[in-house]
Structure formats: structure tokens, C-alpha cells
Coordinates of C-alpha atoms and ligand atoms in Angstrom, one line a residue:
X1 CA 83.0 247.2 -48.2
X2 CA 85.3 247.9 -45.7
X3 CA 83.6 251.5 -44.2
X4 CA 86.4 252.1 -42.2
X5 CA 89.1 252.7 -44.0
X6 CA 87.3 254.7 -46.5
X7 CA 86.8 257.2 -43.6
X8 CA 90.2 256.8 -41.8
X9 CA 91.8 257.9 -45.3
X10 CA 89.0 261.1 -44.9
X11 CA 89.9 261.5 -41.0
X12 CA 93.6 261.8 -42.3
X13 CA 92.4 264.6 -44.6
X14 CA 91.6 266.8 -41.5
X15 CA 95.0 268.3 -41.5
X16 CA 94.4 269.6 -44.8
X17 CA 92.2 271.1 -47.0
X18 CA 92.1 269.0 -49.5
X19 CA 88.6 266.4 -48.6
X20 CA 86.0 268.7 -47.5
X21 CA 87.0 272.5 -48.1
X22 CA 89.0 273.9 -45.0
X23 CA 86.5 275.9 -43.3
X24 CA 84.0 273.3 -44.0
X25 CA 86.1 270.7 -42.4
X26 CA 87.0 272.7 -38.9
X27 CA 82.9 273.6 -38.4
X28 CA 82.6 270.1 -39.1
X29 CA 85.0 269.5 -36.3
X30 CA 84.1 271.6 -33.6
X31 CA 80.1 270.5 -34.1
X32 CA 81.3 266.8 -33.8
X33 CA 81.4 267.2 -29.8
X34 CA 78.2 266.5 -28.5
X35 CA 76.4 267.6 -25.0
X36 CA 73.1 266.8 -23.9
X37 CA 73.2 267.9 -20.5
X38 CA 70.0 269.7 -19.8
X39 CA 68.0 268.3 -23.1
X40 CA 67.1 265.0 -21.5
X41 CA 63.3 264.4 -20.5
X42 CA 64.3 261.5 -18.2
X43 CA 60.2 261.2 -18.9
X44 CA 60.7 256.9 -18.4
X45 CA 61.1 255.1 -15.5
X46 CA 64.4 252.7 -15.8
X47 CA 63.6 249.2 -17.0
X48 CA 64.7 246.7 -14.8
X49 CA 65.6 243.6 -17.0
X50 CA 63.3 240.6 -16.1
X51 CA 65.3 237.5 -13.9
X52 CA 65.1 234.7 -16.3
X53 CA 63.3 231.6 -14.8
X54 CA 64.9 228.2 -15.2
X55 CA 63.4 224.5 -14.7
X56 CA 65.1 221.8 -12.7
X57 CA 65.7 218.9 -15.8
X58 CA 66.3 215.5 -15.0
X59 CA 70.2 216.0 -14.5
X60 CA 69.3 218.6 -11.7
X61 CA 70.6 221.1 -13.6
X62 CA 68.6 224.2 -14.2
X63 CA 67.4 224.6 -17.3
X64 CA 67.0 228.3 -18.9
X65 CA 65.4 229.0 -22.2
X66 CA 66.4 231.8 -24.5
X67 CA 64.5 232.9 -27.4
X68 CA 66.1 235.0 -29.9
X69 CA 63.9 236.6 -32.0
X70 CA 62.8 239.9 -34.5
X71 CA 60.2 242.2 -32.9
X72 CA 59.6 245.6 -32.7
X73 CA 60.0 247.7 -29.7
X74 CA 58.5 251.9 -29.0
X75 CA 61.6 254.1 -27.9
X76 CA 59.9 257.1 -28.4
X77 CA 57.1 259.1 -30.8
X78 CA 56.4 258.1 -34.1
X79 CA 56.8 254.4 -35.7
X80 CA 58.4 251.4 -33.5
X81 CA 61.7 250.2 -34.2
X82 CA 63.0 247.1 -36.0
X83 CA 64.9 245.6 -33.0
X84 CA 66.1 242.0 -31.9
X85 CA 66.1 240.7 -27.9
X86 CA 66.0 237.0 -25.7
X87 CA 62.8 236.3 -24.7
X88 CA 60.9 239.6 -26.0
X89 CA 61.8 241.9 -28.4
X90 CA 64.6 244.0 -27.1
X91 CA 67.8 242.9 -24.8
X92 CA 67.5 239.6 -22.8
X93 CA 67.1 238.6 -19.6
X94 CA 69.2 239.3 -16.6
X95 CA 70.2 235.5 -16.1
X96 CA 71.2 235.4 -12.6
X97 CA 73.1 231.8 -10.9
X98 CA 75.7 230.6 -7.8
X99 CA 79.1 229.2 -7.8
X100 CA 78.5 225.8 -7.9
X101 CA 75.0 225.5 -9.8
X102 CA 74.7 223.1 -12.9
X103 CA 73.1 225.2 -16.1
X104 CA 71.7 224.5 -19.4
X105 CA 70.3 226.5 -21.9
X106 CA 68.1 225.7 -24.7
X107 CA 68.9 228.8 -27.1
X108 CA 66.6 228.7 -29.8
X109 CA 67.4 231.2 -33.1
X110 CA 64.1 232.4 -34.2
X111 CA 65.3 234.8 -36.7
X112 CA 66.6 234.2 -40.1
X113 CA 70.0 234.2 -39.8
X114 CA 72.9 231.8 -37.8
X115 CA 74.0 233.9 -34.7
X116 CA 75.2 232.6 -31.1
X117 CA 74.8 233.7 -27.8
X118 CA 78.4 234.0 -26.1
X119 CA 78.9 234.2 -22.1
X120 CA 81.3 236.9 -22.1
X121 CA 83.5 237.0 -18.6
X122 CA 82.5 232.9 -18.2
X123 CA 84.8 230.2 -17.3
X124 CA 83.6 227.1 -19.1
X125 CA 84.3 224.7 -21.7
X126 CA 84.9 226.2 -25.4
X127 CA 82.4 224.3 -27.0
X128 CA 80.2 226.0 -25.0
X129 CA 81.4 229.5 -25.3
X130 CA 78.8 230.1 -27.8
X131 CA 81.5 232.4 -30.1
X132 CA 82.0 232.1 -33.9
X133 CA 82.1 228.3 -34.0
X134 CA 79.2 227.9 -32.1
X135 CA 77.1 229.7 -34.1
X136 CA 73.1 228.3 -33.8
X137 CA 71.1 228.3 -37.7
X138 CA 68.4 229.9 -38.7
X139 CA 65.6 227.7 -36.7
X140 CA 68.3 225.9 -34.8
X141 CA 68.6 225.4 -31.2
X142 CA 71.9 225.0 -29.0
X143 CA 72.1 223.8 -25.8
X144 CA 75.6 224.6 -23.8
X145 CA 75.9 223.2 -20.1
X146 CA 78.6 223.6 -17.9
X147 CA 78.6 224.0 -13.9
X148 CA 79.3 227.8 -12.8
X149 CA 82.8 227.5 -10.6
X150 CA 84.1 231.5 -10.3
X151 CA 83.6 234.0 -8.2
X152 CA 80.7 236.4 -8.3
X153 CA 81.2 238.8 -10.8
X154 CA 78.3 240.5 -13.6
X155 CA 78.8 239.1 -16.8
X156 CA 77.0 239.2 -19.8
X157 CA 76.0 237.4 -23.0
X158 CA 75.6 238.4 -26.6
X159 CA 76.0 237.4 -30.3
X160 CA 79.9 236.7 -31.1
X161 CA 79.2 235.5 -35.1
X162 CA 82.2 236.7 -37.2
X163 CA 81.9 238.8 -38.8
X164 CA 78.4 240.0 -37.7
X165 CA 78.7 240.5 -34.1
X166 CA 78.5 244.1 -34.6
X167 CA 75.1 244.0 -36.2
X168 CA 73.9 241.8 -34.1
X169 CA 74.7 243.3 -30.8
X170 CA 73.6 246.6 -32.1
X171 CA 70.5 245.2 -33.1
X172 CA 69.0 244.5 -29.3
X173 CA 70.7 240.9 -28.0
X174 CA 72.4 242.1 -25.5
X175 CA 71.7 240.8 -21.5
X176 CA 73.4 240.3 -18.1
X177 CA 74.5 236.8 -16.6
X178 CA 75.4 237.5 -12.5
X179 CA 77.1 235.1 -10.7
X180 CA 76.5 234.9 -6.8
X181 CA 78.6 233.0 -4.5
X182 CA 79.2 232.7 -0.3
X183 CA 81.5 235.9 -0.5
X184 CA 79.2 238.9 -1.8
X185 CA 76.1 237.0 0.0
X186 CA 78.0 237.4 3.4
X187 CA 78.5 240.8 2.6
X188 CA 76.7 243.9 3.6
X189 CA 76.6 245.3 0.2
X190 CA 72.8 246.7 -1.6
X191 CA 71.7 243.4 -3.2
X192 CA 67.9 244.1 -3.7
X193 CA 67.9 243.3 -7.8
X194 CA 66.3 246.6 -9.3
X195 CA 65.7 248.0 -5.8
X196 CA 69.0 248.9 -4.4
X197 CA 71.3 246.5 -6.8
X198 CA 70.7 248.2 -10.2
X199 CA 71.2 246.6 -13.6
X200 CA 72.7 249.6 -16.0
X201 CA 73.2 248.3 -19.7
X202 CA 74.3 251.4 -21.1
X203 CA 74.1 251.6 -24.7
X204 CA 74.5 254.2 -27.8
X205 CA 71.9 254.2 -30.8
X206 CA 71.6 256.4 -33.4
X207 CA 68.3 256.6 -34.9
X208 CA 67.0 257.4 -39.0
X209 CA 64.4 259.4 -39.7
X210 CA 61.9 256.1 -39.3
X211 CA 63.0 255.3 -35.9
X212 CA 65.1 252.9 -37.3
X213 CA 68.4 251.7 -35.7
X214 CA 70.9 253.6 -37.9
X215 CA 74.6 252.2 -37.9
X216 CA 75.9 255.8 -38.3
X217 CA 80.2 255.9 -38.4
X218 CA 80.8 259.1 -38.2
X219 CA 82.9 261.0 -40.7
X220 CA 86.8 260.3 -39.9
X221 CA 85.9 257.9 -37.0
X222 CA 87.7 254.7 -36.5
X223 CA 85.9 252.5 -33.9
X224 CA 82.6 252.0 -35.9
X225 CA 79.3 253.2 -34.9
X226 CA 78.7 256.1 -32.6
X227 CA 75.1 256.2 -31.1
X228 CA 73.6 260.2 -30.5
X229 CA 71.2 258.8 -28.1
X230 CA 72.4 256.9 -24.7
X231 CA 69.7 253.8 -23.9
X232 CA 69.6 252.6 -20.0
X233 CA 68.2 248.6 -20.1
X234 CA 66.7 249.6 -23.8
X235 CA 65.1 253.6 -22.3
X236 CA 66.3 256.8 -23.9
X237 CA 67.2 258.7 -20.7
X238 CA 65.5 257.2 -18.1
X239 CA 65.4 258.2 -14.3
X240 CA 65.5 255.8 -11.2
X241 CA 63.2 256.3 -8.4
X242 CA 65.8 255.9 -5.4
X243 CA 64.6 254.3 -2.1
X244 CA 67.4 253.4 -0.1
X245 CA 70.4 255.3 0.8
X246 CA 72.8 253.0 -0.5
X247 CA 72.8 251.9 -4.6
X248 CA 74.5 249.7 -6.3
X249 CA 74.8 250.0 -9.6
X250 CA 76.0 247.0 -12.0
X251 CA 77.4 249.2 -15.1
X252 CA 78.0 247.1 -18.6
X253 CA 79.1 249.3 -21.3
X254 CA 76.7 247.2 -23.8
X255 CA 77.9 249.9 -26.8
X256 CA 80.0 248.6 -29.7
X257 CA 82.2 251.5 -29.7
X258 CA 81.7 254.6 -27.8
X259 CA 83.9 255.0 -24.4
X260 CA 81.9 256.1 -21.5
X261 CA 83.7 258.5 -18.8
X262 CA 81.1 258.1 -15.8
X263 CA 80.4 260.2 -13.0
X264 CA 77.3 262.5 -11.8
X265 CA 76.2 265.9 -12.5
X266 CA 77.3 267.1 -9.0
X267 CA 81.0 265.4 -9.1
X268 CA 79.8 263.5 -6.5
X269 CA 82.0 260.6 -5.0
X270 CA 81.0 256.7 -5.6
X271 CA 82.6 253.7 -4.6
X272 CA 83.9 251.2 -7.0
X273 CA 83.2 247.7 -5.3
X274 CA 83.7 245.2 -8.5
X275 CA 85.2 244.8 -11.9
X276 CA 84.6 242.3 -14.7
X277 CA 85.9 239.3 -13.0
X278 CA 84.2 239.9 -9.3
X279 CA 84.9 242.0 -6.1
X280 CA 88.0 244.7 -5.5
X281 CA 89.6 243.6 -2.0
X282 CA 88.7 246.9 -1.2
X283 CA 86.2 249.6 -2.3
X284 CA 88.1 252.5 -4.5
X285 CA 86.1 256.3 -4.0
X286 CA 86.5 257.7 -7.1
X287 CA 84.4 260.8 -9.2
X288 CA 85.0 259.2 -12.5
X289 CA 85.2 255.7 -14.1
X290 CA 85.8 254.5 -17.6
X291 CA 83.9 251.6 -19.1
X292 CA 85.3 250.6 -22.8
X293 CA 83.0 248.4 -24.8
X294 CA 82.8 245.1 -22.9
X295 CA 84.0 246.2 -19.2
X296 CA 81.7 246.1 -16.6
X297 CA 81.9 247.4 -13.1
X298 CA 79.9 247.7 -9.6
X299 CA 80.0 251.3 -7.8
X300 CA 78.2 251.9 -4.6
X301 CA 76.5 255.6 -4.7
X302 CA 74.9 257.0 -1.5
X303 CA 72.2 259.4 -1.9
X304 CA 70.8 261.8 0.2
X305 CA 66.6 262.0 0.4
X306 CA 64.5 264.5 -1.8
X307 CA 67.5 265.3 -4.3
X308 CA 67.5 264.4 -8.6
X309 CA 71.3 263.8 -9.4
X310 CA 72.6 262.5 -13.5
X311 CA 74.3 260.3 -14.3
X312 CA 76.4 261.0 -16.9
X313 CA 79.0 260.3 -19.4
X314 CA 81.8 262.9 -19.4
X315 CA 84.8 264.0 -22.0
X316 CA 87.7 261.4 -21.7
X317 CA 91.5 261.9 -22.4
X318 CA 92.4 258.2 -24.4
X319 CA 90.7 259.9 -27.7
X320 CA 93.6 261.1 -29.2
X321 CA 94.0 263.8 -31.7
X322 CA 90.9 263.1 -33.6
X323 CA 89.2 261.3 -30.5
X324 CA 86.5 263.6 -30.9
X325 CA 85.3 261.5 -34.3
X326 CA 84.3 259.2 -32.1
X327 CA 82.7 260.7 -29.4
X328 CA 85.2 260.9 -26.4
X329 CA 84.8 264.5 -26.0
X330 CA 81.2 263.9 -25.7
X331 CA 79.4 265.0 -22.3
X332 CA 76.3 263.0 -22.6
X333 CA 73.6 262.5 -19.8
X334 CA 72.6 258.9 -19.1
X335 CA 70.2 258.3 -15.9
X336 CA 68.1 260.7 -13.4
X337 CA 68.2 259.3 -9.7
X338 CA 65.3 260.8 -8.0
X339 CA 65.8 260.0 -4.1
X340 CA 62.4 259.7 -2.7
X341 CA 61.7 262.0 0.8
X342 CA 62.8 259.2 3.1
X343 CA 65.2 256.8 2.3
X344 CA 65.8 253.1 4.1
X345 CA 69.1 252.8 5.3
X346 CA 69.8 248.9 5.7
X347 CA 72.9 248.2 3.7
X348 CA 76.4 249.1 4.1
X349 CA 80.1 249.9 2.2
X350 CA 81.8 247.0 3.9
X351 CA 85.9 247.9 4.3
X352 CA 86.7 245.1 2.9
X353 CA 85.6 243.0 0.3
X354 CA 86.9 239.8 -1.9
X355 CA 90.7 238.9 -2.1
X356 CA 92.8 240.8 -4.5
X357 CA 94.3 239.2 -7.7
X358 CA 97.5 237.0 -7.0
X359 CA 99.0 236.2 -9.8
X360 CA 102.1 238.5 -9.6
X361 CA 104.3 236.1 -7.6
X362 CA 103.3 233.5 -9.7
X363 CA 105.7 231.4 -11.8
X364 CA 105.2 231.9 -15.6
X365 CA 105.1 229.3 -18.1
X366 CA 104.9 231.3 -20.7
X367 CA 105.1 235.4 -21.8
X368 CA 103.4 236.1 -25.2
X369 CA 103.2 239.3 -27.1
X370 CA 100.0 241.1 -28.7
X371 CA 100.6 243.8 -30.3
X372 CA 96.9 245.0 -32.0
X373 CA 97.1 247.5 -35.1
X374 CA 95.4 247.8 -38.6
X375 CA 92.5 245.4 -37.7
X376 CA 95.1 242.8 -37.1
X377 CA 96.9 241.2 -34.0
X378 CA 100.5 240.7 -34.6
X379 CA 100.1 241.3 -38.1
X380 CA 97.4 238.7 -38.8
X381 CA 93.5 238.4 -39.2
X382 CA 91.7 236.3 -37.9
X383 CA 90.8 233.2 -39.6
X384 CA 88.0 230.4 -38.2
X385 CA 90.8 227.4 -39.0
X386 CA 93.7 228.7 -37.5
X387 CA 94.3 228.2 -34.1
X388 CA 96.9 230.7 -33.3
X389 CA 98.6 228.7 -30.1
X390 CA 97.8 226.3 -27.4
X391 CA 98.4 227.1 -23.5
X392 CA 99.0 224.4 -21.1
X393 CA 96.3 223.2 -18.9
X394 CA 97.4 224.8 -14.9
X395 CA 100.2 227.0 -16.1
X396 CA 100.1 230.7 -15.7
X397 CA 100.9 232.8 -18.8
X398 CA 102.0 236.4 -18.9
X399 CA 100.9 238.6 -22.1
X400 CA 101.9 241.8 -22.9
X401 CA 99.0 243.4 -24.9
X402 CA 100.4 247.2 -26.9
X403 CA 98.0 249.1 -29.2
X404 CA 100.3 250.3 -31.5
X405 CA 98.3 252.4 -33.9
X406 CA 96.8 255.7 -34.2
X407 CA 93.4 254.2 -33.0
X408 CA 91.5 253.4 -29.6
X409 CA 91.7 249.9 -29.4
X410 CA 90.7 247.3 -26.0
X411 CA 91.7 243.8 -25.7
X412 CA 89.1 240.9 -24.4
X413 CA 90.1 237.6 -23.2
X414 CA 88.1 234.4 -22.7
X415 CA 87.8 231.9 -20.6
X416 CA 89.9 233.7 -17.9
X417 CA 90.2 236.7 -16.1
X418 CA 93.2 238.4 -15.8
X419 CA 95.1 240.4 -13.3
X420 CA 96.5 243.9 -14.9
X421 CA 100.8 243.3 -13.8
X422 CA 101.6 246.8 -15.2
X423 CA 100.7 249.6 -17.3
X424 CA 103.9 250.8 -19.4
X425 CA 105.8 249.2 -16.4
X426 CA 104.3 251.1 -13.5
X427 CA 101.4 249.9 -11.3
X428 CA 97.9 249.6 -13.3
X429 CA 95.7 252.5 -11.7
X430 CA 92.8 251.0 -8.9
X431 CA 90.1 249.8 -10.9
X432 CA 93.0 247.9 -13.1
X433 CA 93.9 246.6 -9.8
X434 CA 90.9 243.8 -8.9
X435 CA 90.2 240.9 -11.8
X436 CA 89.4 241.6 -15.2
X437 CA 88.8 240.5 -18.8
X438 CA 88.6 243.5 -20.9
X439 CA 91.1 246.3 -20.8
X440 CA 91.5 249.5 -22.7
X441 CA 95.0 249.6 -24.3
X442 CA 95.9 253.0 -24.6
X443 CA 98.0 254.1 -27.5
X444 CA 101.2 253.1 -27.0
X445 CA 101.3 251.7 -23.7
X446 CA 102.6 247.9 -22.7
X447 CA 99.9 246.4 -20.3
X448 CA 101.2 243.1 -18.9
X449 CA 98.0 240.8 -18.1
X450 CA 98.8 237.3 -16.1
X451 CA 96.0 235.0 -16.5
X452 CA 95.9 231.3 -15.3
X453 CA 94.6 228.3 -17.3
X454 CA 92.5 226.0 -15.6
X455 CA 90.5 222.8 -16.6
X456 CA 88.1 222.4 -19.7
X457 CA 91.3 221.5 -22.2
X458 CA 90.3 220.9 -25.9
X459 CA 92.6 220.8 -28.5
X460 CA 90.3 221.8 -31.3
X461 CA 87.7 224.0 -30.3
X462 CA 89.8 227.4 -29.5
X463 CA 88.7 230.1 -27.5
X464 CA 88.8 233.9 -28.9
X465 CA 90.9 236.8 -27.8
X466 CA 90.0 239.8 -29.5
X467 CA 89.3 244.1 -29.7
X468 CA 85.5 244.5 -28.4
X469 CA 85.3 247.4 -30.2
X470 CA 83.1 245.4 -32.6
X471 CA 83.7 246.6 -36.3
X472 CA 87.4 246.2 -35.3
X473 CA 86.3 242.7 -33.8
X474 CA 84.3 241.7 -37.3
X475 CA 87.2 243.2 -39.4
X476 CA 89.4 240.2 -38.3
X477 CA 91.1 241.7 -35.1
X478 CA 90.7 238.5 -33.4
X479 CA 92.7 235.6 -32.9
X480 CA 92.5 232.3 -31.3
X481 CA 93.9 230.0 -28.5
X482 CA 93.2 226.0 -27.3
X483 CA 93.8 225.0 -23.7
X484 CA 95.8 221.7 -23.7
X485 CA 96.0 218.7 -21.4
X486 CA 99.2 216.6 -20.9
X487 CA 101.1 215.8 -24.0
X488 CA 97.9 217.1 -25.9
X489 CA 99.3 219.2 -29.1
X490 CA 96.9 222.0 -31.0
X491 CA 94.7 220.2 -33.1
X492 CA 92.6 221.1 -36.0
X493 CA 89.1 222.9 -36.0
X494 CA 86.3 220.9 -37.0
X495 CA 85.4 221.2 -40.8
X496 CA 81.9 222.5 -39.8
X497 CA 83.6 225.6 -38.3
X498 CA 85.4 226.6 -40.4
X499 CA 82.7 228.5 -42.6
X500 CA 83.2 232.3 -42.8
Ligands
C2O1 CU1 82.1 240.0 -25.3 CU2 84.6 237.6 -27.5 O1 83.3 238.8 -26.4
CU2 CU1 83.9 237.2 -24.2
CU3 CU1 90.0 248.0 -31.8

């Protein structure tokens, strides 16, 4: 039952009042904005997500096992709640490894259904991507390998089955994979983990009267479930206990829908120093940043000692008419900082940090267009046996991405990152400017991403480009691509795959 569209055909009654009784409708209208500034305990101190350990194995590789399994996990008063997580019962492991290091994993599926663990922002071979056609069974175990050759950046993983990722991200499996290299270790930049170089998986949840996770779409919404309640690493409104002047904060909008506008309570300036793919070539001040479901980013934020600022999510502008259905004229608080009475001052904003994107000069084997409407790219859903097209192994490609519905919609590549050409033909705003591999495509607007294909050609086992707003994602707006090597043509997905 396709949820959805039974409430998009109810949002398009808003105009009238035809659905719900005209007064009815407009109270219910002006009571969908929600602000919880000032009813936030912060009465839990911010999880910090364990490092996962690995083994050496006989290859030299390391060697990381992930557990997926049910569990139940305490959020607040009254019973737990029916959750999933890596290793425990809620979220994963922050999986942490350098440019240059050999990993496995041995991902075992504990519960009792197929899902997959996918390395969103990797570059690696698609057999190991661990989306919809590496799904693992019920009581199965997969074990992807592949040597880590990118930049630093903070990625993450989670479940990519079609169909289900929704549920099954919502559901706890969620976790953050950084990358370290030579570049951000010879920098001055906060790098403590959970000290002064803060993991923030910030994630919406609506709970039932049970405690239960409740996959609530609200009334004439059209991205799919909007969460009441804003979890930090898995804790309703948690504060940080700041030590050092300096923070850096590692922010993955983990949600599977709801747009986050961040800044803090007292407008205060931040620094963005990274976006998905790795490092800005230089730090961008800023009072607000937008994460869409998927994008991650690293800001700097200097405190000063004794003072409690919020974080907090505030009203955004790429709603739309009825944006407020699904949450963007929320103002929602997210995190306390509490800055103790003395703070150490050993790490610094460095000028300048990695090298920008350089793609724009490049030559361009190929443009493409997307255009992303009705749960469909370019008019089609996705299907697990079609691959859609092949790109060349070394070649550059330039594709121009337009949301061309009434509907908030992002785009996600894998595989690559990609550098943001233009936005409607003018220059992408700063934090479009540094590498990425999400973008929010709003309405109407051309966004021309070059990305460059490199290595790990296979001319049967596609990659996924997609919407990672995730009922939009599991609805079939989704498509897929193979990398090919010399005078390799598309091939055909293995029969086993093509299931669902
Ligand atoms: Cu975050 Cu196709 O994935
Ligand atoms: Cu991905
Ligand atoms: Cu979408």
C-alpha cells in the first residue's frame, strides 16, 4: 500500500474544503509546526559511539566484525523499545580506518530478515557495496574487502535492501565509517574522538504510546516519516560536556526524511571544515547549515568557558507551500554544549585545509540527464535487472540532476564523489563548493555534478544512484549504473539478484 500517495492526494485537498472540513483543515495546519525550544531536559550525557576493534587476518588486512541484531534499547520512562543496531542493540559502531589500509568485514545478520550493510560515501568495488544486490539472509554472513584509497572524509553505513531500507534504517542500523589520511593528520584541527572531535548522528523518531518506534507520515506529507523527537548517537536531547575550546563536530543527518537547518541558540558563528567527500580547501563561517537525509558535514565551534549553548534545528526555506507537512518549518532543539570553567586550548582553525574539487576544467565524456519526479528518475522505477547505463572506466561524466515535482527531493551517488558545477547555472553556494555525494535538489533547479570514474569496473554488478529520502528511495526512485573497462559492454545482473 503505497501510503504516500494516499496522503499526497489529501495534502492536495488543503486548498479546499472538501477532505477534512475547512476550519478543521487550517488548525490542522498551523499546529503542524513544531518547536521545542525550551521543553528539552538535555537530562543525558551524549553517547559517544564505541570505535569498532578489528583483527589483523592472515592477509594483513584488518578484520572488523559486525553483528546485526534485534534488541531492545531504554530512551526514556516506561517500557524499552523494540530497536535494531551492529554490535549492540541500537546504531553501530563508529568504524574508523586510513587511506591505504586493507579491510574486511564479517557482517553477520542475526535477525530474521535479509538486509545489507552499505558504505555510503565509499569508493570500492560494487560487489562490495553492500546495496540491494548484496543483500546478507536471515543467519547469513557477508564478507566485503576492499583497500580504503580516498581522502578523509566521515561516511557512514546502513541497510540499502529495496524496498526496506526505510524500515530498516529507521529501526536503529545506522553507524559512522571515518576515513583518516596524511592530510587532516597534519592538520591542526580538534581530532580527540568524543573529546573535542564529536560524532553527531542526528536522527528523528516518533514514538507510540508503548515506546515503540512509530513510522508516523504525517497527514499531506510527501517525504515519509517525520520523527517528533530529535535522537543525538541514539539520546533524546542530550547535552555535551565541553572541555576544549575548539569542537568539532562530525554531523550525519542519519533521518529518513526530515531536513535539518542547523545552527545554535545564540546565532553563533561555526566553521564548516568538511563535507561528504572530505576537507573544504578552506574553512566557510557560517550561522546556518543544511543537512538533507544522507549529507554529512564537519563544523569547527569555539566555545567560551562556563556558558550552555543548543544546538538546534531551525525553519528552512526548500519546504515549499506545504513544506510544513513535513517538518521544515520546525524549530527543534538537538544538543546542550555545557563548557566546563576552564577550557584547554590546543587545537586550531587552520586557514587552509585540503585541495578544492577540480573537475570543472576537466574534459567530459559524457553529460547525462536526471530528472527525479513521481517516485521515478526519468520516468522509470527502479528495477533490480535493469542496469540503466554503463560509464567508462577514467572518464569524467557530467550530470545534470532537476527535481521537477512539487516535492523535496535529494540525489545520492555511489561510488564517487562529486563536485557541484552549478546550481540553475550560477556558482553552487560554499558548502556546495568542496566534494560531495548527496545533494538537495531544490524544486526546479538544474544542479550540474561532474564526477570521475575510477577503477573497480564490473559489467554486471551496478552501483545505485538514488533519492535518500528513503520512502521515495524504497518506492523505486532509484536507478542503476556499471563502470566498464575497455571494450567491456553492460552486462546482465546475476539471476540471484534479481529478487525483489
Ligand atoms: Cu546512503 Cu544508496 O545510500
Ligand atoms: Cu550510498
Ligand atoms: Cu525524493
Amino acid at each position: 500500500m503505497r501510503r504516500r500517495t494516499v496522503l499526497k492526494v489529501l495534502g492536495l485537498g488543503l486548498g479546499g474544503a472538501t477532505v477534512l472540513g475547512g476550519g478543521g483543515l487550517g488548525a490542522y495546519y498551523l499546529t503542524a509546526r513544531q518547536d521545542t525550544v525550551g521543553k528539552i531536559a538535555f537530562d543525558a550525557a551524549l553517547p559517544i559511539p564505541p570505535l569498532a576493534t578489528s583483527e589483523t587476518g592472515a592477509s594483513g588486512a584488518r578484520v572488523f566484525a559486525l553483528d546485526v541484531r534485534a534488541g531492545e534499547t531504554r530512551f526514556k520512562d516506561g517500557p524499552a523499545t523494540r530497536t535494531w543496531g551492529v554490535n549492540g542493540t541500537h546504531l553501530g559502531p563508529t568504524i574508523r580506518a586510513r587511506r591505504g589500509d586493507r579491510v574486511e568485514f564479517a557482517v553477520r545478520n542475526g535477525l530474521d530478515q535479509e538486509t545489507s550493510l552499505h558504505w555510503h560515501g565509499m569508493h570500492l568495488p560494487a560487489a562490495m557495496d553492500g546495496g540491494p544486490h548484496q543483500t546478507v539472509p536471515a543467519g547469513g554472513t557477508w564478507e566485503p574487502r576492499w583497500t580504503i584509497d580516498q581522502p578523509a572524509a566521515t561516511l557512514w553505513y546502513h541497510p540499502h535492501v529495496h524496498g526496506a531500507t526505510a524500515d530498516h534504517l529507521y529501526r536503529g542500523l545506522t553507524g559512522l565509517f571515518i576515513v583518516d589520511d596524511e592530510v587532516t593528520e597534519a592538520l591542526d584541527l580538534p581530532s580527540e574522538y568524543g573529546v573535542d572531535d564529536v560524532p553527531m548522528i542526528v536522527q528523528d523518531r516518533a514514538f507510540d504510546g508503548d515506546n515503540q518506534f512509530e513510522q508516523r507520515v504525517p497527514l499531506g506529507g510527501s517525504l515519509g516519516v517525520i520523527g517528533d523527537e530529535i535522537l543525538v548517537n541514539g539520546a533524546i536531547g542530550p547535552y555535551f560536556d565541553v572541555t576544549t575550546r575548539l569542537v568539532r563536530l562530525r554531523l550525519l543527518n542519519g533521518s529518513n526524511a526530515r531536513l535539518y537547518n542547523f545552527g545554535f541558540s545564540d546565532d553563533r558563528r561555526f566553521s564548516l571544515v568538511a563535507t561528504d567527500g572530505g576537507l573544504l580547501a578552506e574553512p566557510w563561517e557560517t550561522d546556518r547549515l543544511s543537512l538533507s537525509p544522507g549529507e554529512r558535514a564537519e563544523v569547527v565551534v569555539a566555545f567560551t568557558p562556563g556558558e550552555r549553548v543548543e544546538l538546534r534545528s531551525y525553519p528552512s526555506e526548500h519546504g515549499g507551500a506545504l513544506g510544513r507537512l513535513d517538518g521544515f518549518d520546525d524549530r527543534l532543539d538537538v544538543c546542550q554544549f555545557r563548557a566546563a570553567g576552564s577550557l584547554s586550548d590546543d587545537s586550531a582553525l587552520p586557514a587552509v585545509l585540503g585541495t578544492a574539487p577540480d573537475l570543472a576544467g576537466a574534459a567530459v565524456a559524457r553529460e547525462r540527464s536526471f530528472v527525479l519526479a513521481s517516485d521515478q528518475i526519468n520516468g522509470r522505477s527502479m528495477a533490480m535487472d535493469r542496469i540503466d547505463f554503463g560509464v567508462r572506466e577514467g572518464t569524467v561524466e557530467v550530470w545534470e540532476v532537476t527535481n521537477d515535482n512539487g516535492f523535496p527531493h535529494n540525489f545520492h551517488v555511489h561510488d564517487v564523489r562529486f563536485q557541484v558545477l552549478s546550481v540553475d547555472g550560477g556558482t553552487p553556494e560554499p558548502p556546495l563548493c568542496g566534494w560531495k555525494d548527496t545533494v538537495l535538489l531544490v524544486q526546479g533547479k538544474r544542479y550540474r555534478l561532474a564526477m570521475r570514474f575510477s577503477d573497480h569496473t564490473d559489467p554486471n554488478v551496478p552501483y545505485m544512484y538514488h533519492c535518500h529520502l528513503l520512502q521515495h528511495e524504497d518506492e523505486g526512485m532509484m536507478g542503476q549504473f556499471v563502470v566498464l573497462g575497455d571494450g567491456e559492454e553492460v552486462g546482465v545482473v546475476p539471476k540471484e539478484h534479481q529478487h525483489s
